[in-house]
Coordinates of C-alpha atoms in Angstrom, one line a residue:
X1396 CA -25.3 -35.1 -22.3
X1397 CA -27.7 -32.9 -24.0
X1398 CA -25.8 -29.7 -25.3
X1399 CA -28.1 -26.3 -25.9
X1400 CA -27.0 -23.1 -25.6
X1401 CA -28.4 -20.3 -22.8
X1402 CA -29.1 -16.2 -23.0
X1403 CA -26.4 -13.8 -22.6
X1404 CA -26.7 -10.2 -22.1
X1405 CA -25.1 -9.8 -25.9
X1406 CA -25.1 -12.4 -29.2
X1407 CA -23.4 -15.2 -28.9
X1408 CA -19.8 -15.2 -30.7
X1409 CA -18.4 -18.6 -32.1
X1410 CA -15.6 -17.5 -29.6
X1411 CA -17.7 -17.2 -26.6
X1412 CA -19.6 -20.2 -27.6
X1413 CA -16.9 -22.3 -28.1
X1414 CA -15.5 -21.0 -24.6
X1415 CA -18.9 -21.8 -22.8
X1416 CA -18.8 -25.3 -24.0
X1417 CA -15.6 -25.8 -22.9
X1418 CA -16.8 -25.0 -19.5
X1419 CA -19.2 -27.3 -19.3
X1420 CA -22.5 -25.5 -20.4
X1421 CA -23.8 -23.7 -23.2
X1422 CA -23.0 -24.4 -26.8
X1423 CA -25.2 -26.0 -29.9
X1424 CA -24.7 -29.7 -31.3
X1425 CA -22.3 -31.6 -29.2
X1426 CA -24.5 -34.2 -27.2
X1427 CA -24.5 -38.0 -26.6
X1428 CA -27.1 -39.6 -26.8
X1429 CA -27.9 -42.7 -24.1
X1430 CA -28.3 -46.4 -25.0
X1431 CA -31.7 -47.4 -25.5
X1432 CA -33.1 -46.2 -28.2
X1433 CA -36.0 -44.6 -26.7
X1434 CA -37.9 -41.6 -28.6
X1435 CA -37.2 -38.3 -27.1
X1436 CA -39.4 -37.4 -24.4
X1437 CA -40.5 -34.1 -23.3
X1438 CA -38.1 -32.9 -20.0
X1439 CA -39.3 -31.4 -16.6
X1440 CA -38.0 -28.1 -15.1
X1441 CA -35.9 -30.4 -12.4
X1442 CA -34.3 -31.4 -15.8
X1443 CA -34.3 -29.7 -18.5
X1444 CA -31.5 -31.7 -20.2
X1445 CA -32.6 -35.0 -20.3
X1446 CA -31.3 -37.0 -23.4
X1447 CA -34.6 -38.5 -24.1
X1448 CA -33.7 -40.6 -27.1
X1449 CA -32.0 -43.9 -27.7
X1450 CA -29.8 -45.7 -29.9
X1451 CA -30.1 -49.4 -29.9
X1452 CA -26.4 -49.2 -29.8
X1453 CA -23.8 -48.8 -27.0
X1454 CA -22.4 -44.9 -27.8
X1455 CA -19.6 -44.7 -29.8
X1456 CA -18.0 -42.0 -28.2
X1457 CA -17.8 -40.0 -25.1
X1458 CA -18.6 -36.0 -25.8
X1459 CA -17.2 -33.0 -24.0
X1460 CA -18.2 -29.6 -24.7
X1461 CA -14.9 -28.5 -25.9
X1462 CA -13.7 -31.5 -28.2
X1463 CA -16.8 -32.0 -29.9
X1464 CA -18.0 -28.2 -30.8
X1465 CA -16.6 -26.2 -33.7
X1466 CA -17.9 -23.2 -34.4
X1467 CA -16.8 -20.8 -37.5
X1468 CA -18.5 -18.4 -39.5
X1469 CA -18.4 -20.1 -42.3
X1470 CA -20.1 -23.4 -40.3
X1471 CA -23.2 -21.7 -39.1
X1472 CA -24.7 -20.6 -42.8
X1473 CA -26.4 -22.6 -45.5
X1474 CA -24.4 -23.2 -48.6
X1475 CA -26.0 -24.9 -51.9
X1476 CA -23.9 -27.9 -53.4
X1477 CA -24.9 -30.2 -55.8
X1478 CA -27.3 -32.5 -54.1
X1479 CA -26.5 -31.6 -50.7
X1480 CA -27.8 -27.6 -51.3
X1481 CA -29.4 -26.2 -48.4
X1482 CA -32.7 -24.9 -49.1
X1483 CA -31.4 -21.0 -48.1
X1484 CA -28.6 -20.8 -50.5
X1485 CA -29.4 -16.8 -49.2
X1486 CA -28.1 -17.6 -45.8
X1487 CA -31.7 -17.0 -44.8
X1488 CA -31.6 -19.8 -42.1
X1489 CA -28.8 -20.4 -39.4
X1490 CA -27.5 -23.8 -38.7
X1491 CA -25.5 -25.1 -36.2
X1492 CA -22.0 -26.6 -36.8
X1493 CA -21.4 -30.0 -36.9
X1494 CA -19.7 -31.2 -34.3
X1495 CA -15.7 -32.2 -34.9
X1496 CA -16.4 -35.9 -34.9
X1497 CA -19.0 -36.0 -38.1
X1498 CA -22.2 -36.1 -36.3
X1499 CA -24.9 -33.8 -37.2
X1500 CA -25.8 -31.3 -34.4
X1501 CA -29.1 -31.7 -32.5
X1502 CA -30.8 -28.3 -31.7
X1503 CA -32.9 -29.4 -28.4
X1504 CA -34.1 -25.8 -27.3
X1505 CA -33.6 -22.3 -27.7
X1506 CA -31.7 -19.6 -24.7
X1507 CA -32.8 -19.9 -21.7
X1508 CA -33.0 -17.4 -19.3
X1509 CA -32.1 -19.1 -15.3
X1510 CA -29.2 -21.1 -15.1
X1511 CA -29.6 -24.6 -14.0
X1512 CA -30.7 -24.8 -10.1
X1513 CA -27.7 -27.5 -9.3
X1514 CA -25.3 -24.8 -10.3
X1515 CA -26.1 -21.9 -8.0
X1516 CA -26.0 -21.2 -4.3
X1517 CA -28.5 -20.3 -2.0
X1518 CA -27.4 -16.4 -1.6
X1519 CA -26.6 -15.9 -5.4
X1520 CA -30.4 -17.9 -6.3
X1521 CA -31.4 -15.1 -4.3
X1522 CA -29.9 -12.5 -5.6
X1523 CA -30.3 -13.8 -9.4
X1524 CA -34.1 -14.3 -8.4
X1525 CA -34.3 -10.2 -7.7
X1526 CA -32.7 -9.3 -10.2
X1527 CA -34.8 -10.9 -12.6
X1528 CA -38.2 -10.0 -10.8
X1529 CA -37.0 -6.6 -11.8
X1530 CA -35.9 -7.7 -15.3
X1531 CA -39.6 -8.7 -15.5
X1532 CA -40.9 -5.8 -14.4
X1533 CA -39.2 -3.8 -16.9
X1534 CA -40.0 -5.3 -19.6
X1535 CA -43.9 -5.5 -18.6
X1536 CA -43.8 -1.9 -18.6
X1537 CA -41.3 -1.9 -21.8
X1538 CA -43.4 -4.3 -23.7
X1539 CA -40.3 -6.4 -24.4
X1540 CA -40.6 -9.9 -24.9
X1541 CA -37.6 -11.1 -26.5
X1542 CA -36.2 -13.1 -24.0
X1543 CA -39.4 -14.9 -23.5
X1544 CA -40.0 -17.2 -26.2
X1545 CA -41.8 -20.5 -27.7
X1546 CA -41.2 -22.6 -31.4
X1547 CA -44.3 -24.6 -31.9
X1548 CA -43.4 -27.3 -34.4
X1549 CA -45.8 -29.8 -35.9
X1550 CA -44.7 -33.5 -37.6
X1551 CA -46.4 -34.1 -41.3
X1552 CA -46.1 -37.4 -40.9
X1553 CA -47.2 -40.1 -43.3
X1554 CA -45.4 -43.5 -44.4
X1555 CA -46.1 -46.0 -47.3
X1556 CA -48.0 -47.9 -44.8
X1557 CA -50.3 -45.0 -43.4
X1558 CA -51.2 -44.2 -47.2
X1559 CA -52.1 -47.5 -48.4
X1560 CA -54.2 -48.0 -45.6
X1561 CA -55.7 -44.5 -46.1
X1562 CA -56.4 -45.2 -49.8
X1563 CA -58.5 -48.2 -48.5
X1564 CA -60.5 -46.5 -45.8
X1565 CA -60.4 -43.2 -46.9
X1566 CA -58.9 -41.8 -43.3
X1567 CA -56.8 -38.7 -43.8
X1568 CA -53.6 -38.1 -42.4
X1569 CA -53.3 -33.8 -43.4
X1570 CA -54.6 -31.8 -41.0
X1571 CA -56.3 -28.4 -42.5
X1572 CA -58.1 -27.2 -39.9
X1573 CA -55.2 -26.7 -37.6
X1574 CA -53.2 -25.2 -40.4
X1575 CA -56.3 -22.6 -40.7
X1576 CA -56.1 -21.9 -37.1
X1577 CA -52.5 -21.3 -36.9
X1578 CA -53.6 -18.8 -39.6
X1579 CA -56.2 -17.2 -37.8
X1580 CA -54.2 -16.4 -34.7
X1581 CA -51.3 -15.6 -36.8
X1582 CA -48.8 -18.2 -34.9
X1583 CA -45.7 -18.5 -36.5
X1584 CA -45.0 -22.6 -37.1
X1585 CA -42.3 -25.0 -38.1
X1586 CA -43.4 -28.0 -40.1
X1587 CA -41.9 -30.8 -40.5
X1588 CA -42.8 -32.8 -43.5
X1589 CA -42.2 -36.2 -44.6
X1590 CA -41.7 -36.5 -48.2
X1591 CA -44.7 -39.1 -49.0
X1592 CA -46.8 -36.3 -46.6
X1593 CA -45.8 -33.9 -49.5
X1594 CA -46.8 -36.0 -52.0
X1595 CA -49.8 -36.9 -51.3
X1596 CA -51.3 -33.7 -49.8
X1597 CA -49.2 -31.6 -52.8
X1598 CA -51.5 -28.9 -52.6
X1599 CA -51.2 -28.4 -48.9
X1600 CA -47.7 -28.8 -48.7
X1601 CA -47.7 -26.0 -51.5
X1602 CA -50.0 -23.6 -49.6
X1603 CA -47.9 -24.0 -46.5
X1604 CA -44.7 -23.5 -48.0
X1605 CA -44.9 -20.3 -50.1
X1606 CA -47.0 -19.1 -46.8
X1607 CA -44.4 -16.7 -44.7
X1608 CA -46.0 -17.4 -41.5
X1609 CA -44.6 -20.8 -41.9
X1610 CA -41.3 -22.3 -42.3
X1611 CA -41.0 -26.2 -43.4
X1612 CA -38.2 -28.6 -42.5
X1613 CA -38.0 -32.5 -43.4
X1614 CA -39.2 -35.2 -41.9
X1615 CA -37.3 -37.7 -44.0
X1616 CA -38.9 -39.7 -46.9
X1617 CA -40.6 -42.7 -45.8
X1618 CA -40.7 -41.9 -42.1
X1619 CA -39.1 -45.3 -41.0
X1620 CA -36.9 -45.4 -37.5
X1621 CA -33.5 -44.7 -37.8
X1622 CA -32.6 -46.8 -35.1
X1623 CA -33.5 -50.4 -34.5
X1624 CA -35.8 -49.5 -31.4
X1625 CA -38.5 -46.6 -31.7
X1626 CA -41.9 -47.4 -31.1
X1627 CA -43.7 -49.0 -33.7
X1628 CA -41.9 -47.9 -36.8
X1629 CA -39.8 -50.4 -38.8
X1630 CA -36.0 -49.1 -39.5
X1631 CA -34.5 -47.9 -42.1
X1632 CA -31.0 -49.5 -42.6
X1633 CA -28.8 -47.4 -41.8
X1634 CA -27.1 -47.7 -45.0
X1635 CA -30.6 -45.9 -46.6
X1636 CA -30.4 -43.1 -43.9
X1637 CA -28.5 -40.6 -45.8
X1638 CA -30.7 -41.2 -49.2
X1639 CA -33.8 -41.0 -47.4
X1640 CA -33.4 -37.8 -46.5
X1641 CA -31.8 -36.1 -49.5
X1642 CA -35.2 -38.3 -51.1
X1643 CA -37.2 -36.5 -48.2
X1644 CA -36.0 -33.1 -49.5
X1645 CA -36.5 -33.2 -52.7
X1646 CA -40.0 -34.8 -52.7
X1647 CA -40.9 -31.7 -50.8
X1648 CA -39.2 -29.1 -52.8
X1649 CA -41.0 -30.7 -56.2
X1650 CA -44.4 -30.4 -54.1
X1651 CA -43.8 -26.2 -54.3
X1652 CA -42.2 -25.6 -51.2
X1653 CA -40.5 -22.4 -51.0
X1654 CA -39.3 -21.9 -47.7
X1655 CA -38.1 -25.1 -46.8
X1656 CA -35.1 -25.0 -44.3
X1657 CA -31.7 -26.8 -43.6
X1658 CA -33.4 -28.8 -40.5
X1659 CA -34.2 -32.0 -40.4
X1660 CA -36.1 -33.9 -37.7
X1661 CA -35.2 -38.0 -36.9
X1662 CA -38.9 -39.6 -37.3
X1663 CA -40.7 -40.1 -33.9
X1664 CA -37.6 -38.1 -32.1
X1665 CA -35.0 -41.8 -32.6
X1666 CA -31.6 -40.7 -32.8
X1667 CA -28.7 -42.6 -31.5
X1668 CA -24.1 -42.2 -32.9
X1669 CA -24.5 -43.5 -35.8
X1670 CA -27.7 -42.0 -37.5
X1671 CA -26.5 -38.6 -36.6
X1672 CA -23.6 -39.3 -38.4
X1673 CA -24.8 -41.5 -41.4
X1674 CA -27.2 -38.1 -42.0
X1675 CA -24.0 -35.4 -41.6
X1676 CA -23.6 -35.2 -44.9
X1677 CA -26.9 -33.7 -45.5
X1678 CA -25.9 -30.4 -43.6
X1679 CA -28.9 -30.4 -41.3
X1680 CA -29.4 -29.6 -38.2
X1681 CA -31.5 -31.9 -36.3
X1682 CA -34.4 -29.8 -34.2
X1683 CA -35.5 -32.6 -31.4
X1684 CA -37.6 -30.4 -29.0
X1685 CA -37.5 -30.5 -25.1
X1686 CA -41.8 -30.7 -24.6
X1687 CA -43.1 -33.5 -27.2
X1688 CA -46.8 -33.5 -26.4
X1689 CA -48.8 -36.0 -25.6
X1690 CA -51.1 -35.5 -28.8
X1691 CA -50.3 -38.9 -30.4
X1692 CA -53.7 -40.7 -30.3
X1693 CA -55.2 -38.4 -27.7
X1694 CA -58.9 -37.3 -27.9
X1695 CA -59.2 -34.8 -25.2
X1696 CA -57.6 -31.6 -26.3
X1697 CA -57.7 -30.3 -22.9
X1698 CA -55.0 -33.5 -21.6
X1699 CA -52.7 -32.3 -24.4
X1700 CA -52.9 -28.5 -23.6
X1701 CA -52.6 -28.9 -20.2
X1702 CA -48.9 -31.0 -20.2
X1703 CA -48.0 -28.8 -22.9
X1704 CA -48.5 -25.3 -20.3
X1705 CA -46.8 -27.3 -17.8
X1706 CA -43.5 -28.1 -19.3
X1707 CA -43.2 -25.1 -21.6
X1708 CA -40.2 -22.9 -20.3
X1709 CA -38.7 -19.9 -22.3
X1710 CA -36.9 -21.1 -25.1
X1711 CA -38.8 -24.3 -25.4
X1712 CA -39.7 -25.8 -28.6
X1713 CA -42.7 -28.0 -28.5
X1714 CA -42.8 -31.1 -30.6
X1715 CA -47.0 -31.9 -31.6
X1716 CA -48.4 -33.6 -35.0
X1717 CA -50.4 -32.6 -38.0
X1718 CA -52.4 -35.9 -38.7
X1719 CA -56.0 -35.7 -37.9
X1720 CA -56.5 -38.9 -37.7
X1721 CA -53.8 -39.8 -35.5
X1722 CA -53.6 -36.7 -33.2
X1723 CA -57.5 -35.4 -33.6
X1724 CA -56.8 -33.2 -30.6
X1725 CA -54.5 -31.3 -31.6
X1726 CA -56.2 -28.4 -33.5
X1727 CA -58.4 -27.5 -30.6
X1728 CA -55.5 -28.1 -27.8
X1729 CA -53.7 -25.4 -29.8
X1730 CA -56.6 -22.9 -29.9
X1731 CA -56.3 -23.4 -26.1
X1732 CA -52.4 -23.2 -26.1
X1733 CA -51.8 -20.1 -28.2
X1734 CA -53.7 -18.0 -25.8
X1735 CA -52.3 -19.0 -22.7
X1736 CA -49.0 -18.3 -24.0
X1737 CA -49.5 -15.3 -25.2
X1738 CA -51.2 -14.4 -21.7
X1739 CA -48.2 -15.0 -19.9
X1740 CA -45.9 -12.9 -21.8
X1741 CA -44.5 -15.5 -24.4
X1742 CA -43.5 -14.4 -28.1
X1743 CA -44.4 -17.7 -30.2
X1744 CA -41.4 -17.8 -33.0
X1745 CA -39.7 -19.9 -35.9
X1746 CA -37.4 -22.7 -34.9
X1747 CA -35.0 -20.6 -37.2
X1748 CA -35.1 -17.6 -34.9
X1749 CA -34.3 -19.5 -32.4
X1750 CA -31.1 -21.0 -34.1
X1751 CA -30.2 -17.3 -34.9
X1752 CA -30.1 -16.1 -31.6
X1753 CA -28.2 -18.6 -30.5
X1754 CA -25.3 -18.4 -33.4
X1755 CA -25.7 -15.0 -32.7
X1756 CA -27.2 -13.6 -35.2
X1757 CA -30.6 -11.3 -34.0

């Protein structure tokens, strides 16, 4: 079961987090992921929870709400330690609790604002429908948005393999055009780096990181699987996981990075038990994504902004790819995106804004 967390007419509390996930619903980092080992793939509005990812291996455990969410304080902020500091020693950046068994939590998308169709009856869909017509209404004429929002987030990917071959042919794998469009229309983005992307583009990963509109998370080191199935990527062992992304971390943080974050994101969306908990003691939280773009090798920017429009729901956070060479779409299906979004009323935001609201923090 995927576990995310919904909009209430206040912030959330740990205690009334802790009390929605024990009821079945609402609350950040406590899923279980299905066998398979499948990347995570991008969910439709008849449902929005689907897992998406795989692990190779049978599940370890069965999750409920209650027994595997812990929420404190003290669990939902950064702390620096030794080799394990979070890159907001401030508490700039929320994070969400780990759940009780070990496993790092898995941030999927941000509040939503409808509850589930299977959950309601016909008289009260009805009745909820109305009363968020004029919810809508109010905030047209108020100008407020905040409900209403998006977390575009774009993989830096690049592996020893990719840069070899990219050394030979002279193909590029950074993607500076899309980085100056994001600019341009001023879109707040989440990056996620891999730390051979970091080095090799230094100067990039520099620019984007002391940049505000950005915010940069990892993308591990050598962006290899960490599970034994997940597309074409060769696995990391597992007993490399945990290193790999402390490497990750700190190659990026040497390239200049500034605002780098305590989030972390499992190469091509492969997750399964036991990477989740091989990586807890990074103190991450893991941002999958609930609309992954079809961007990966596409050429017509129009196919990628189209599926992007039509699974986007408020709160979504939309996985795409900074690689023009392996997504070359993806600068101009984002000059078509941001608009469109904006048209119909969305507010595009960090990934960590998103977290805040639902620790609540706003």
């Amino acid at each position: 079961m995927t576990v995310s967390v919904r909009r209430t007419a206040r912030p959330l509390t740990a205690l009334a987090l802790v009390a929605a996930a024990a009821a079945g619903c609402a609350g950040p980092g406590g899923d279980t992921t299905r066998p398979g080992a499948s990347p995570a793939a991008p969910s439709s509005p008849a449902a929005p929870e689907e897992a998406g990812e795989g692990s190779g291996e049978e599940s370890e455990e069965k999750t409920s709400g209650k027994g595997d969410f812990s929420a404190s304080p003290r669990s939902s902020v950064s702390r620096p330690e030794g080799d394990d500091r979070d890159a907001s020693p401030s508490g700039r950046y929320a994070t969400l609790p780990a759940s009780i068994s070990g496993r790092v939590p898995v941030f999927r998308h941000g509040p939503r604002t409808e509850a589930p169709r299977n959950a309601r009856e016909e008289d009260g869909e009805n009745r909820e429908k109305n009363e968020n017509t004029e919810k809508a209404e109010k905030a047209e004429k108020s100008g407020d948005k905040g409900d209403k929002v998006v977390a575009l987030t774009f993989d830096a990917a690049l592996s020893a393999e990719d840069r070899e071959r990219a050394e030979e042919d002279g193909k590029r794998h950074d993607n500076p055009g899309l980085i100056a469009a994001l600019r341009h229309e001023k879109v707040p983005a989440t990056v996620f780096m891999s730390g051979l992307w970091a080095q090799t583009y230094k100067h990039q990963a520099r620019s984007i990181g002391r940049d505000d509109l950005f915010e940069v998370g990892n993308l591990s080191h050598s962006h290899r699987a960490f599970t034994r199935d997940c597309r074409d990527l060769p696995a990391l062992a597992p007993g490399k996981q945990l290193a790999d992304v402390r490497k990750g971390r700190k190659a990026i943080r040497a390239a200049g990075v500034k605002n780098l974050t305590p989030y972390f994101r499992f190469p091509e969306g492969c997750f399964d038990d036991r990477s989740r908990r091989a990586v807890a003691p990074a103190r991450v939280t893991a941002v999958a994504g609930d609309v992954v773009a079809p961007d990966a090798e596409e050429k017509d920017p129009g196919k990628v902004a189209e599926r992007v429009l039509k699974d986007v729901r408020p709160g979504s956070v939309v996985v795409l790819h900074c690689d023009r060479e392996k997504a070359p779409a993806t600068e101009k299906a984002v000059r078509r995106i941001v608009p469109e979004l904006r048209e119909r009323g969305y507010r595009i935001v960090h990934v960590s804004e998103m977290i805040a609201s639902a620790m609540g923090r706003d």
